[in-house]
């Protein structure tokens, strides 16, 4: 998978060392990659919350039985 070049911003952050080490042990990655993963997950969590608020408010005209026939 090829990723597009992105703008980056160098920052200084004060993060509790034990929290950082715990996160790194989960990801198995370095500091920058661990922070990227955390930021992506936070952004996605917000999107999921927005979608959950829409539950029951969006009507679909799709027949699930018809969709399953394509499998």
Short mmCIF file of C-alpha atoms in Angstrom, two decimals:
data_model
loop_
_atom_site.label_atom_id
_atom_site.label_comp_id
_atom_site.label_asym_id
_atom_site.label_seq_id
_atom_site.Cartn_x
_atom_site.Cartn_y
_atom_site.Cartn_z
CA UNK A 1 0.00 0.00 0.00
CA UNK A 2 1.41 3.37 -1.00
CA UNK A 3 0.70 6.36 1.18
CA UNK A 4 0.55 9.90 -0.06
CA UNK A 5 3.06 12.41 1.31
CA UNK A 6 1.61 14.35 4.21
CA UNK A 7 2.54 17.57 5.88
CA UNK A 8 4.11 16.97 9.25
CA UNK A 9 4.54 19.13 12.29
CA UNK A 10 7.33 18.67 14.77
CA UNK A 11 6.09 19.12 18.34
CA UNK A 12 7.32 18.99 21.88
CA UNK A 13 4.97 17.24 24.26
CA UNK A 14 5.13 16.36 27.94
CA UNK A 15 3.83 12.81 28.18
CA UNK A 16 4.01 10.58 31.26
CA UNK A 17 6.83 8.11 30.61
CA UNK A 18 4.92 5.12 31.99
CA UNK A 19 1.96 5.86 29.72
CA UNK A 20 4.21 6.21 26.69
CA UNK A 21 6.04 2.95 27.48
CA UNK A 22 2.76 1.12 27.98
CA UNK A 23 1.45 2.39 24.64
CA UNK A 24 4.69 1.45 22.91
CA UNK A 25 4.52 -2.05 24.37
CA UNK A 26 1.04 -2.40 22.87
CA UNK A 27 2.03 -1.11 19.42
CA UNK A 28 5.52 -2.56 19.31
CA UNK A 29 6.60 0.64 17.58
CA UNK A 30 8.62 3.76 18.33
CA UNK A 31 7.39 6.99 19.82
CA UNK A 32 6.34 8.72 16.60
CA UNK A 33 4.47 5.71 15.20
CA UNK A 34 2.79 5.07 18.56
CA UNK A 35 1.58 8.67 18.74
CA UNK A 36 0.32 8.51 15.14
CA UNK A 37 -1.66 5.37 15.94
CA UNK A 38 -3.15 6.98 19.04
CA UNK A 39 -4.18 10.12 17.15
CA UNK A 40 -5.73 8.11 14.33
CA UNK A 41 -7.70 6.00 16.81
CA UNK A 42 -8.91 9.09 18.63
CA UNK A 43 -10.09 10.68 15.38
CA UNK A 44 -11.86 7.46 14.35
CA UNK A 45 -13.52 7.12 17.76
CA UNK A 46 -15.04 10.56 17.28
CA UNK A 47 -16.35 9.54 13.86
CA UNK A 48 -17.85 6.34 15.32
CA UNK A 49 -19.61 8.37 18.00
CA UNK A 50 -21.08 10.65 15.34
CA UNK A 51 -22.30 7.61 13.40
CA UNK A 52 -23.85 6.07 16.50
CA UNK A 53 -25.85 9.28 17.04
CA UNK A 54 -27.36 8.75 13.59
CA UNK A 55 -28.57 5.24 14.44
CA UNK A 56 -32.24 4.88 13.60
CA UNK A 57 -32.36 8.24 11.83
CA UNK A 58 -31.21 7.11 8.39
CA UNK A 59 -33.55 5.06 6.24
CA UNK A 60 -32.06 2.69 3.69
CA UNK A 61 -33.90 1.40 0.67
CA UNK A 62 -31.60 -1.61 0.37
CA UNK A 63 -32.97 -5.11 0.67
CA UNK A 64 -30.56 -7.17 2.78
CA UNK A 65 -31.74 -10.42 1.20
CA UNK A 66 -30.85 -9.05 -2.24
CA UNK A 67 -27.43 -7.94 -1.04
CA UNK A 68 -26.69 -11.37 0.40
CA UNK A 69 -27.46 -13.03 -2.95
CA UNK A 70 -24.29 -11.42 -4.36
CA UNK A 71 -22.08 -13.38 -1.98
#
